[in-house]
Tab-separated table of C-alpha atoms in Angstrom:
chain	number	residue	atom	x	y	z
A	19	MET	CA	0.000	0.000	0.000
A	20	THR	CA	1.360	3.408	-0.865
A	21	SER	CA	0.948	6.423	1.308
A	22	ALA	CA	-1.328	7.969	-1.320
A	23	THR	CA	-4.077	5.482	-0.508
A	24	LEU	CA	-4.072	6.338	3.185
A	25	PRO	CA	-5.929	9.377	4.437
A	26	SER	CA	-3.377	11.920	5.548
A	27	PRO	CA	-3.625	12.535	9.307
A	28	THR	CA	-3.795	16.261	8.706
A	29	SER	CA	-6.665	15.956	6.228
A	30	TRP	CA	-9.004	14.262	8.719
A	31	THR	CA	-11.399	16.557	10.502
A	32	ASP	CA	-13.767	15.756	13.330
A	33	SER	CA	-17.231	16.316	11.902
A	34	LYS	CA	-18.580	16.833	15.414
A	35	ARG	CA	-15.813	19.261	16.486
A	36	TYR	CA	-17.940	22.406	16.532
A	37	LEU	CA	-21.001	20.597	17.850
A	38	TRP	CA	-19.492	19.573	21.194
A	39	PRO	CA	-20.152	22.972	22.891
A	40	LEU	CA	-23.852	22.117	22.472
A	41	GLY	CA	-23.405	19.863	25.513
A	42	ALA	CA	-22.973	23.023	27.601
A	43	LEU	CA	-25.559	25.068	25.708
A	44	VAL	CA	-28.422	22.578	26.247
A	45	LEU	CA	-28.015	23.226	29.963
A	46	LEU	CA	-29.515	26.642	29.255
A	47	LEU	CA	-32.816	25.153	28.007
A	48	PRO	CA	-34.534	25.376	31.435
A	49	ILE	CA	-33.700	29.102	31.480
A	50	VAL	CA	-35.032	29.527	27.945
A	51	GLY	CA	-38.293	27.993	29.185
A	52	THR	CA	-38.619	30.500	32.023
A	53	ILE	CA	-37.952	33.408	29.660
A	54	GLY	CA	-40.583	32.013	27.319
A	55	TYR	CA	-43.000	31.862	30.231
A	56	GLU	CA	-42.281	35.466	31.211
A	57	GLN	CA	-42.779	36.669	27.640
A	58	THR	CA	-45.937	34.711	26.824
A	59	GLY	CA	-47.486	33.830	30.180
A	60	TRP	CA	-47.876	30.226	28.954
A	61	VAL	CA	-47.248	27.810	31.812
A	62	ALA	CA	-46.379	25.104	29.248
A	63	MET	CA	-43.155	26.994	28.543
A	64	LEU	CA	-41.875	25.881	31.964
A	65	TRP	CA	-41.862	22.331	30.569
A	66	PHE	CA	-39.582	23.389	27.710
A	67	ALA	CA	-36.412	21.387	28.590
A	68	PHE	CA	-38.549	18.337	29.420
A	69	PHE	CA	-40.316	18.498	26.039
A	70	ILE	CA	-37.010	18.881	24.224
A	71	LEU	CA	-35.577	15.777	25.950
A	72	TYR	CA	-38.549	13.487	25.406
A	73	GLY	CA	-39.887	14.906	22.139
A	74	VAL	CA	-37.495	16.926	20.028
A	75	ILE	CA	-34.268	15.011	20.678
A	76	PRO	CA	-35.677	11.526	19.889
A	77	LEU	CA	-37.228	12.965	16.714
A	78	ALA	CA	-33.968	14.685	15.766
A	79	ASP	CA	-32.091	11.401	16.304
A	80	TYR	CA	-34.516	9.706	13.936
A	81	LEU	CA	-34.274	12.429	11.282
A	82	ILE	CA	-30.524	13.101	11.442
A	83	GLY	CA	-29.535	9.473	11.901
A	84	GLU	CA	-26.238	7.776	12.625
A	85	ASP	CA	-22.547	8.408	12.223
A	86	LYS	CA	-20.165	5.453	12.349
A	87	ALA	CA	-17.032	7.425	11.488
A	88	ASN	CA	-13.964	6.785	13.626
A	89	PRO	CA	-10.876	8.958	13.845
A	90	PRO	CA	-7.958	7.225	12.080
A	91	ASP	CA	-5.323	5.757	14.415
A	92	ALA	CA	-2.775	8.292	13.221
A	93	VAL	CA	-4.691	11.237	14.689
A	94	MET	CA	-5.816	9.601	17.942
A	95	GLU	CA	-2.954	10.980	19.977
A	96	SER	CA	-3.237	14.565	18.761
A	97	LEU	CA	-7.024	14.420	19.018
A	98	ALA	CA	-6.829	13.233	22.633
A	99	ALA	CA	-4.330	15.985	23.460
A	100	ASP	CA	-6.314	18.802	21.793
A	101	ARG	CA	-7.239	21.135	24.656
A	102	TYR	CA	-10.244	22.488	22.758
A	103	TYR	CA	-12.245	19.388	23.696
A	104	ARG	CA	-11.324	19.718	27.355
A	105	TYR	CA	-12.420	23.355	27.471
A	106	ALA	CA	-15.694	22.580	25.666
A	107	LEU	CA	-16.398	20.072	28.438
A	108	PHE	CA	-15.175	22.250	31.327
A	109	ALA	CA	-17.448	25.098	30.178
A	110	SER	CA	-20.500	22.986	30.923
A	111	VAL	CA	-19.811	22.974	34.693
A	112	PRO	CA	-20.109	26.735	35.366
A	113	VAL	CA	-23.036	26.894	32.923
A	114	TYR	CA	-24.770	24.155	34.914
A	115	LEU	CA	-24.118	25.792	38.301
A	116	GLY	CA	-25.356	29.156	37.012
A	117	MET	CA	-28.498	27.557	35.576
A	118	TRP	CA	-29.102	25.642	38.810
A	119	PHE	CA	-28.919	28.767	41.014
A	120	TYR	CA	-31.056	30.720	38.543
A	121	MET	CA	-33.750	28.010	38.526
A	122	ALA	CA	-33.794	27.878	42.346
A	123	TRP	CA	-34.216	31.657	42.392
A	124	PHE	CA	-36.907	31.591	39.697
A	125	GLY	CA	-38.879	28.902	41.519
A	126	ALA	CA	-38.672	30.760	44.832
A	127	THR	CA	-39.789	34.101	43.437
A	128	HIS	CA	-42.711	33.129	41.178
A	129	ALA	CA	-46.197	32.020	42.196
A	130	LEU	CA	-47.044	29.106	39.906
A	131	PRO	CA	-49.894	26.595	39.560
A	132	TRP	CA	-48.937	23.003	40.493
A	133	TYR	CA	-48.440	21.996	36.856
A	134	GLY	CA	-46.094	24.923	36.424
A	135	TRP	CA	-44.058	23.700	39.397
A	136	LEU	CA	-43.972	20.225	38.009
A	137	GLY	CA	-42.687	21.453	34.636
A	138	LEU	CA	-40.100	23.672	36.303
A	139	THR	CA	-38.885	20.797	38.515
A	140	LEU	CA	-38.640	18.331	35.638
A	141	SER	CA	-36.857	20.883	33.442
A	142	LEU	CA	-34.248	21.539	36.126
A	143	GLY	CA	-34.027	17.764	36.646
A	144	VAL	CA	-33.164	17.268	32.956
A	145	GLY	CA	-30.224	19.614	33.576
A	146	CYS	CA	-29.217	17.633	36.688
A	147	GLY	CA	-29.316	14.398	34.672
A	148	LEU	CA	-27.153	15.854	31.901
A	149	ALA	CA	-24.733	17.116	34.561
A	150	ILE	CA	-24.237	13.572	35.894
A	151	ASN	CA	-23.166	12.562	32.407
A	152	ILE	CA	-20.715	15.489	32.307
A	153	ALA	CA	-19.375	14.399	35.712
A	154	HIS	CA	-19.045	10.887	34.298
A	155	GLU	CA	-16.749	12.097	31.525
A	156	LEU	CA	-14.750	14.304	33.914
A	157	GLY	CA	-14.540	11.616	36.605
A	158	HIS	CA	-12.825	9.236	34.186
A	159	GLN	CA	-9.979	11.671	33.587
A	160	THR	CA	-6.931	11.409	35.771
A	161	SER	CA	-6.013	15.024	36.585
A	162	PRO	CA	-7.010	16.366	40.024
A	163	PHE	CA	-8.726	19.402	38.440
A	164	GLU	CA	-11.008	17.294	36.264
A	165	ARG	CA	-11.815	15.033	39.194
A	166	PHE	CA	-12.652	18.090	41.297
A	167	LEU	CA	-14.997	19.333	38.563
A	168	ALA	CA	-16.630	15.894	38.463
A	169	LYS	CA	-17.437	16.014	42.174
A	170	LEU	CA	-18.644	19.600	41.822
A	171	ALA	CA	-20.976	18.743	38.920
A	172	LEU	CA	-22.545	15.952	40.994
A	173	ALA	CA	-23.073	18.139	44.049
A	174	PRO	CA	-26.245	20.140	43.156
A	175	GLY	CA	-28.192	16.916	42.509
A	176	PHE	CA	-26.723	15.079	45.551
A	177	TYR	CA	-25.206	12.340	43.399
A	178	GLY	CA	-21.616	12.449	44.661
A	179	HIS	CA	-21.464	8.712	45.357
A	180	PHE	CA	-21.533	8.153	41.591
A	181	TYR	CA	-17.978	9.488	41.268
A	182	VAL	CA	-16.671	6.661	43.479
A	183	GLU	CA	-19.165	3.968	42.562
A	184	HIS	CA	-18.872	4.243	38.804
A	185	ASN	CA	-15.105	3.946	38.306
A	186	ARG	CA	-14.252	1.581	41.119
A	187	GLY	CA	-17.511	-0.373	41.302
A	188	HIS	CA	-19.431	-0.471	38.036
A	189	HIS	CA	-16.348	-0.641	35.772
A	190	ILE	CA	-15.043	-3.672	37.656
A	191	GLN	CA	-18.307	-5.606	37.994
A	192	VAL	CA	-20.067	-4.458	34.805
A	193	ALA	CA	-22.273	-7.038	33.079
A	194	THR	CA	-22.228	-9.460	36.015
A	195	PRO	CA	-25.123	-10.401	38.331
A	196	GLU	CA	-23.135	-8.785	41.183
A	197	ASP	CA	-23.312	-5.307	39.623
A	198	PRO	CA	-26.271	-3.239	40.886
A	199	ALA	CA	-25.814	-0.909	37.881
A	200	SER	CA	-26.189	-3.641	35.214
A	201	SER	CA	-29.801	-4.551	34.453
A	202	ARG	CA	-31.023	-8.122	34.084
A	203	PHE	CA	-33.146	-9.738	31.405
A	204	GLY	CA	-36.790	-9.691	32.558
A	205	GLU	CA	-36.177	-6.894	35.073
A	206	THR	CA	-38.322	-3.777	34.615
A	207	PHE	CA	-36.836	-0.317	35.028
A	208	TYR	CA	-39.003	0.082	38.145
A	209	GLU	CA	-37.397	-3.001	39.727
A	210	PHE	CA	-33.921	-1.998	38.585
A	211	PHE	CA	-34.061	1.606	39.827
A	212	PRO	CA	-34.323	0.972	43.608
A	213	ARG	CA	-31.935	-2.017	43.414
A	214	CYS	CA	-29.409	0.093	41.542
A	215	VAL	CA	-29.617	3.194	43.764
A	216	ALA	CA	-29.433	1.240	47.041
A	217	GLY	CA	-26.654	-1.013	45.761
A	218	SER	CA	-24.674	1.896	44.343
A	219	PHE	CA	-24.804	3.956	47.548
A	220	LYS	CA	-23.745	0.959	49.588
A	221	ARG	CA	-20.920	0.071	47.197
A	222	ALA	CA	-19.638	3.672	47.057
A	223	TRP	CA	-19.481	3.791	50.845
A	224	THR	CA	-17.730	0.408	51.121
A	225	ILE	CA	-15.173	1.219	48.418
A	226	GLU	CA	-14.042	4.379	50.203
A	227	LYS	CA	-14.130	2.692	53.599
A	228	LYS	CA	-11.765	-0.004	52.346
A	229	ARG	CA	-9.455	2.451	50.580
A	230	LEU	CA	-9.169	4.659	53.654
A	231	ALA	CA	-8.649	1.646	55.912
A	232	ARG	CA	-5.690	0.613	53.713
A	233	GLU	CA	-4.243	4.066	54.336
A	234	GLY	CA	-4.915	3.732	58.068
A	235	LYS	CA	-7.655	6.381	58.015
A	236	SER	CA	-11.228	6.450	59.269
A	237	VAL	CA	-14.104	6.375	56.770
A	238	TRP	CA	-14.970	9.847	58.140
A	239	HIS	CA	-11.585	11.262	57.055
A	240	TRP	CA	-11.939	14.430	54.945
A	241	SER	CA	-10.287	12.739	51.957
A	242	ASN	CA	-13.317	10.407	51.562
A	243	ASP	CA	-14.476	11.234	48.015
A	244	ASN	CA	-18.124	10.608	48.938
A	245	LEU	CA	-17.937	13.014	51.858
A	246	GLN	CA	-16.201	15.627	49.715
A	247	SER	CA	-18.981	15.725	47.143
A	248	TRP	CA	-21.720	15.497	49.779
A	249	ALA	CA	-20.086	18.408	51.634
A	250	MET	CA	-20.328	20.440	48.422
A	251	THR	CA	-24.018	19.495	48.271
A	252	ALA	CA	-24.464	20.664	51.877
A	253	VAL	CA	-22.839	24.017	51.067
A	254	LEU	CA	-24.904	24.561	47.894
A	255	TRP	CA	-28.210	23.542	49.506
A	256	THR	CA	-27.474	25.695	52.580
A	257	ILE	CA	-26.836	28.709	50.343
A	258	VAL	CA	-30.158	28.090	48.590
A	259	GLY	CA	-31.970	27.564	51.909
A	260	VAL	CA	-30.627	30.711	53.564
A	261	TRP	CA	-31.107	32.826	50.435
A	262	LEU	CA	-34.450	31.498	49.154
A	263	GLY	CA	-36.057	29.428	51.940
A	264	TRP	CA	-36.579	25.738	52.659
A	265	GLN	CA	-39.125	25.301	49.847
A	266	ALA	CA	-36.346	26.099	47.379
A	267	VAL	CA	-34.206	23.325	48.932
A	268	LEU	CA	-37.099	20.900	48.523
A	269	PHE	CA	-37.453	22.029	44.894
A	270	VAL	CA	-33.772	21.413	44.011
A	271	ALA	CA	-33.804	18.106	45.940
A	272	ILE	CA	-36.760	16.758	43.937
A	273	ALA	CA	-35.205	17.967	40.679
A	274	GLY	CA	-31.953	16.236	41.694
A	275	ALA	CA	-33.773	12.976	42.409
A	276	TYR	CA	-35.395	13.100	38.977
A	277	GLY	CA	-31.978	13.885	37.420
A	278	GLY	CA	-30.597	10.815	39.207
A	279	SER	CA	-33.422	8.709	37.776
A	280	LEU	CA	-32.368	9.823	34.278
A	281	LEU	CA	-28.840	8.554	34.929
A	282	GLU	CA	-30.209	5.268	36.232
A	283	VAL	CA	-32.559	4.730	33.298
A	284	ILE	CA	-29.512	5.130	31.059
A	285	ASN	CA	-27.661	2.621	33.242
A	286	TYR	CA	-30.665	0.345	32.741
A	287	LEU	CA	-30.284	0.281	28.974
A	288	GLU	CA	-26.483	0.178	28.734
A	289	HIS	CA	-25.964	-3.476	29.663
A	290	TYR	CA	-29.479	-5.022	29.685
A	291	GLY	CA	-29.259	-8.838	29.772
A	292	LEU	CA	-25.567	-8.958	28.805
A	293	MET	CA	-23.185	-11.016	30.925
A	294	ARG	CA	-19.482	-11.727	31.150
A	295	GLN	CA	-18.786	-15.452	31.416
A	296	LYS	CA	-16.868	-17.057	34.256
A	297	ARG	CA	-13.464	-18.580	33.646
A	298	ALA	CA	-12.425	-21.971	35.022
A	299	ASP	CA	-11.054	-20.361	38.200
A	300	GLY	CA	-14.395	-18.681	38.924
A	301	SER	CA	-13.289	-15.145	37.956
A	302	TYR	CA	-15.096	-13.243	35.232
A	303	GLU	CA	-13.670	-12.819	31.750
A	304	ARG	CA	-12.609	-9.265	30.920
A	305	CYS	CA	-15.273	-6.823	29.843
A	306	GLN	CA	-15.438	-6.942	26.048
A	307	PRO	CA	-17.205	-4.896	23.363
A	308	HIS	CA	-20.149	-7.319	23.270
A	309	HIS	CA	-20.988	-6.553	26.917
A	310	SER	CA	-22.503	-3.104	26.231
A	311	TRP	CA	-25.365	-1.705	24.172
A	312	ASN	CA	-24.360	1.036	21.739
A	313	SER	CA	-25.829	3.698	19.525
A	314	ASN	CA	-24.310	5.880	16.816
A	315	HIS	CA	-27.161	8.379	16.706
A	316	ILE	CA	-25.582	11.771	16.189
A	317	VAL	CA	-27.763	14.125	18.213
A	318	THR	CA	-27.714	12.105	21.439
A	319	ASN	CA	-24.035	11.277	20.976
A	320	VAL	CA	-23.179	14.977	20.825
A	321	LEU	CA	-25.346	15.884	23.821
A	322	LEU	CA	-23.988	12.945	25.837
A	323	TYR	CA	-20.322	13.287	24.808
A	324	HIS	CA	-20.247	9.938	22.956
A	325	LEU	CA	-21.509	8.019	25.992
A	326	GLN	CA	-23.392	5.783	23.573
A	327	ARG	CA	-20.136	4.466	22.137
A	328	HIS	CA	-20.293	2.468	25.268
A	329	SER	CA	-18.285	-0.603	24.290
A	330	ASP	CA	-15.180	1.459	23.595
A	331	HIS	CA	-15.781	3.358	26.822
A	332	HIS	CA	-15.657	0.151	28.872
A	333	ALA	CA	-12.683	-1.150	26.912
A	334	ASN	CA	-10.820	2.142	27.423
A	335	PRO	CA	-12.318	3.923	30.437
A	336	THR	CA	-9.986	6.930	30.421
A	337	ARG	CA	-10.325	7.556	26.681
A	338	SER	CA	-11.646	11.100	26.129
A	339	TYR	CA	-15.059	11.516	24.553
A	340	GLN	CA	-13.862	12.894	21.219
A	341	THR	CA	-11.751	9.781	20.596
A	342	LEU	CA	-14.340	7.090	21.419
A	343	ARG	CA	-14.855	4.729	18.506
A	344	HIS	CA	-17.673	2.787	16.930
A	345	PHE	CA	-17.127	-0.983	16.744
A	346	ASP	CA	-18.762	-3.147	14.095
A	347	GLY	CA	-20.896	-6.040	15.257
A	348	VAL	CA	-21.442	-4.903	18.851
A	349	PRO	CA	-24.918	-4.968	20.468
A	350	SER	CA	-26.783	-1.974	19.067
A	351	LEU	CA	-29.891	-0.203	20.298
A	352	PRO	CA	-32.615	0.619	17.780
A	353	SER	CA	-32.269	4.336	18.579
A	354	GLY	CA	-30.358	6.801	20.738
A	355	TYR	CA	-30.696	6.910	24.505
A	356	ALA	CA	-33.317	9.700	24.488
A	357	ALA	CA	-35.846	7.557	22.608
A	358	MET	CA	-34.828	4.373	24.425
A	359	ILE	CA	-35.435	5.809	27.905
A	360	VAL	CA	-39.071	6.379	26.920
A	361	VAL	CA	-39.245	2.723	25.867
A	362	ALA	CA	-37.634	1.706	29.188
A	363	TYR	CA	-40.413	3.516	31.078
A	364	ILE	CA	-42.966	1.165	29.460
A	365	PRO	CA	-41.879	-2.365	30.489
A	366	SER	CA	-44.164	-4.246	28.064
A	367	LEU	CA	-42.790	-2.225	25.156
A	368	TRP	CA	-39.207	-2.577	26.396
A	369	PHE	CA	-39.464	-6.367	26.680
A	370	ARG	CA	-41.116	-6.627	23.267
A	371	LEU	CA	-38.383	-4.581	21.618
A	372	MET	CA	-35.277	-5.638	23.551
A	373	ASP	CA	-35.826	-9.232	24.665
A	374	PRO	CA	-35.641	-10.635	21.115
A	375	LYS	CA	-32.390	-8.706	20.630
A	376	VAL	CA	-30.876	-10.223	23.787
A	377	VAL	CA	-32.020	-13.707	22.738
A	378	ALA	CA	-30.626	-13.234	19.215
A	379	HIS	CA	-27.355	-11.929	20.627
A	380	HIS	CA	-26.968	-15.145	22.642
A	381	GLN	CA	-28.260	-17.249	19.731
A	382	GLY	CA	-30.924	-18.712	21.989
A	383	ASP	CA	-28.461	-19.907	24.637
A	384	MET	CA	-29.822	-17.789	27.448
A	385	SER	CA	-27.625	-19.508	30.039
A	386	LYS	CA	-25.077	-16.916	28.878
A	387	ALA	CA	-27.377	-13.970	29.695
A	388	ASN	CA	-27.722	-11.914	32.861
A	389	ILE	CA	-31.277	-12.851	33.896
A	390	LYS	CA	-33.472	-11.846	36.816
A	391	PRO	CA	-32.837	-14.763	39.263
A	392	GLU	CA	-36.543	-15.683	39.709
A	393	LEU	CA	-36.923	-16.084	35.943
A	394	ARG	CA	-33.579	-17.620	35.114
A	395	GLU	CA	-34.452	-21.289	34.734
A	396	ALA	CA	-37.730	-20.648	32.946
A	397	VAL	CA	-36.115	-18.239	30.471
A	398	ILE	CA	-33.250	-20.639	29.679
A	399	ALA	CA	-35.702	-23.515	29.130
A	400	LYS	CA	-38.064	-21.409	27.015
A	401	TYR	CA	-35.472	-20.281	24.473
A	402	ALA	CA	-33.560	-23.574	24.473
A	403	THR	CA	-36.741	-25.289	23.259
A	404	ALA	CA	-37.502	-22.519	20.801
A	405	SER	CA	-34.066	-22.636	19.174
A	406	ALA	CA	-33.730	-26.437	19.216
B	6	MET	CA	10.083	-4.807	43.336
B	7	LYS	CA	7.603	-1.979	42.881
B	8	LYS	CA	3.832	-1.662	42.836
B	9	TRP	CA	1.698	0.276	40.352
B	10	ARG	CA	-1.889	1.386	40.948
B	11	CYS	CA	-4.654	1.760	38.365
B	12	LEU	CA	-5.872	5.368	38.432
B	13	VAL	CA	-9.370	4.304	37.458
B	14	CYS	CA	-10.191	1.474	39.839
B	15	ASP	CA	-7.271	1.155	42.334
B	16	TYR	CA	-6.190	-2.319	41.164
B	17	ILE	CA	-2.547	-2.822	42.161
B	18	TYR	CA	0.019	-4.464	39.893
B	19	ASP	CA	2.715	-5.945	42.102
B	20	GLU	CA	5.936	-6.673	40.177
B	21	ALA	CA	6.744	-9.431	42.674
B	22	LYS	CA	3.494	-11.223	41.888
B	23	GLY	CA	3.091	-10.417	38.193
B	24	TRP	CA	-0.168	-11.555	36.624
B	25	PRO	CA	0.315	-15.258	35.816
B	26	ASP	CA	-3.322	-15.575	34.634
B	27	GLU	CA	-2.318	-13.720	31.496
B	28	GLY	CA	1.223	-14.936	31.155
B	29	ILE	CA	2.989	-12.179	33.072
B	30	ALA	CA	5.406	-14.087	35.272
B	31	PRO	CA	6.079	-13.143	38.895
B	32	GLY	CA	8.975	-10.714	39.023
B	33	THR	CA	8.095	-9.010	35.719
B	34	LEU	CA	9.095	-5.349	35.965
B	35	TRP	CA	6.451	-2.788	35.029
B	36	ALA	CA	8.621	-1.643	32.125
B	37	ASP	CA	8.512	-5.182	30.721
B	38	VAL	CA	4.721	-5.541	30.913
B	39	PRO	CA	3.473	-5.313	27.287
B	40	SER	CA	2.199	-1.842	26.315
B	41	GLY	CA	-1.101	-3.340	25.169
B	42	TRP	CA	-1.754	-4.858	28.586
B	43	SER	CA	-4.653	-3.293	30.471
B	44	CYS	CA	-6.035	-3.358	33.981
B	45	PRO	CA	-7.486	-6.839	34.692
B	46	ASP	CA	-10.279	-5.325	36.796
B	47	CYS	CA	-11.541	-2.325	34.833
B	48	GLY	CA	-9.701	-2.394	31.512
B	49	ALA	CA	-7.833	0.912	31.852
B	50	SER	CA	-4.684	1.075	29.710
B	51	LYS	CA	-1.126	0.624	30.994
B	52	GLY	CA	-0.597	4.386	30.805
B	53	ASP	CA	-3.267	4.888	33.456
B	54	PHE	CA	-1.191	3.347	36.249
B	55	GLU	CA	0.889	5.294	38.749
B	56	LEU	CA	3.831	4.185	40.834
B	57	ILE	CA	2.994	3.723	44.505
B	58	ASP	CA	5.714	5.073	46.759
B	59	ASP	CA	5.885	2.994	49.876
């Protein structure tokens, strides 16, 4: 092969390069809704960010479609080192904090009907959910500044345990029955959600307790990453309480809980039914590309910093978002995460759409799938007969 | 013999122990661990390990 047939590293451009700042700009949607409300008096405008997430983004994913392009190997290093991408990501944190304070102020200073409150809460919650994804990207980087920003971005929504739990819990146990953040075949989102939240909190606490014990420190030592992020939450919520009253604290707490549910519904669809096999010595095989569900839909991939290229993310956890690659032949979702979370909310629809994909992926041998324990034997028998 | 810690998940590579499961014999220095090797627990690359001073 001559060099003429290879794309020159300098000629390759990232088609999403100038789209990445949208990840910070969408955090302004709740504010846009409140301005719309002020201008028109329409209470529906307070639902703006919520409508965009559940309506406009899934439609845009459908219309704009997929992008399977990968950066060539020759540019990977320079692409990873390009500070532009870091700054585009960093910018989202102050934007989020500003939006969060503004929304708390807006809620505390406007008399609204209950359905206006609900829209306002859900719109702020969409921002809190997106912020957890931003913290996810930052928390995988290795510099102290990025890790600080990760904890800060989790603080308004009281989700600081995620910083610990995700890297040192989920990434180790992913796609095994032991992982609270990997969903099982036959498990509805409503069963998964409480199991995941309780298991994740517990695991985050235990991980830090063990780490600190190794260093001869108490779990209450200030360097406990959980306590650090929760302390930031305490400071932020106290500011809101003193400035705007306890109702405003309740408002941001409910929005944060809804934001957390958005993260968990995404967790639900990232590894549904997929399972790493055990080796002869009882340990699990390494996490491989076929242990995650993926999507190449452009709109959601931009807004979620390529989170949907999930197989590469688990194979290379510290790989920056702009360099995550599509793999051929990996489990693929029918659409981007925004449309799929709506499906996940409706268990009968979810099972109808996803169960055949899990069965096909395992070629009918469901003993290789991660199945809800109560259903395990029946599911294995059912598909073994069907495929025989 | 030195120890190296994964920055993502805290797994520790101990040069004295190696990682015989994947053919890395006990006593293998970090420098001699293949560059394509990754963390057995979370999959982070070799570059994401730091030397533990103790």
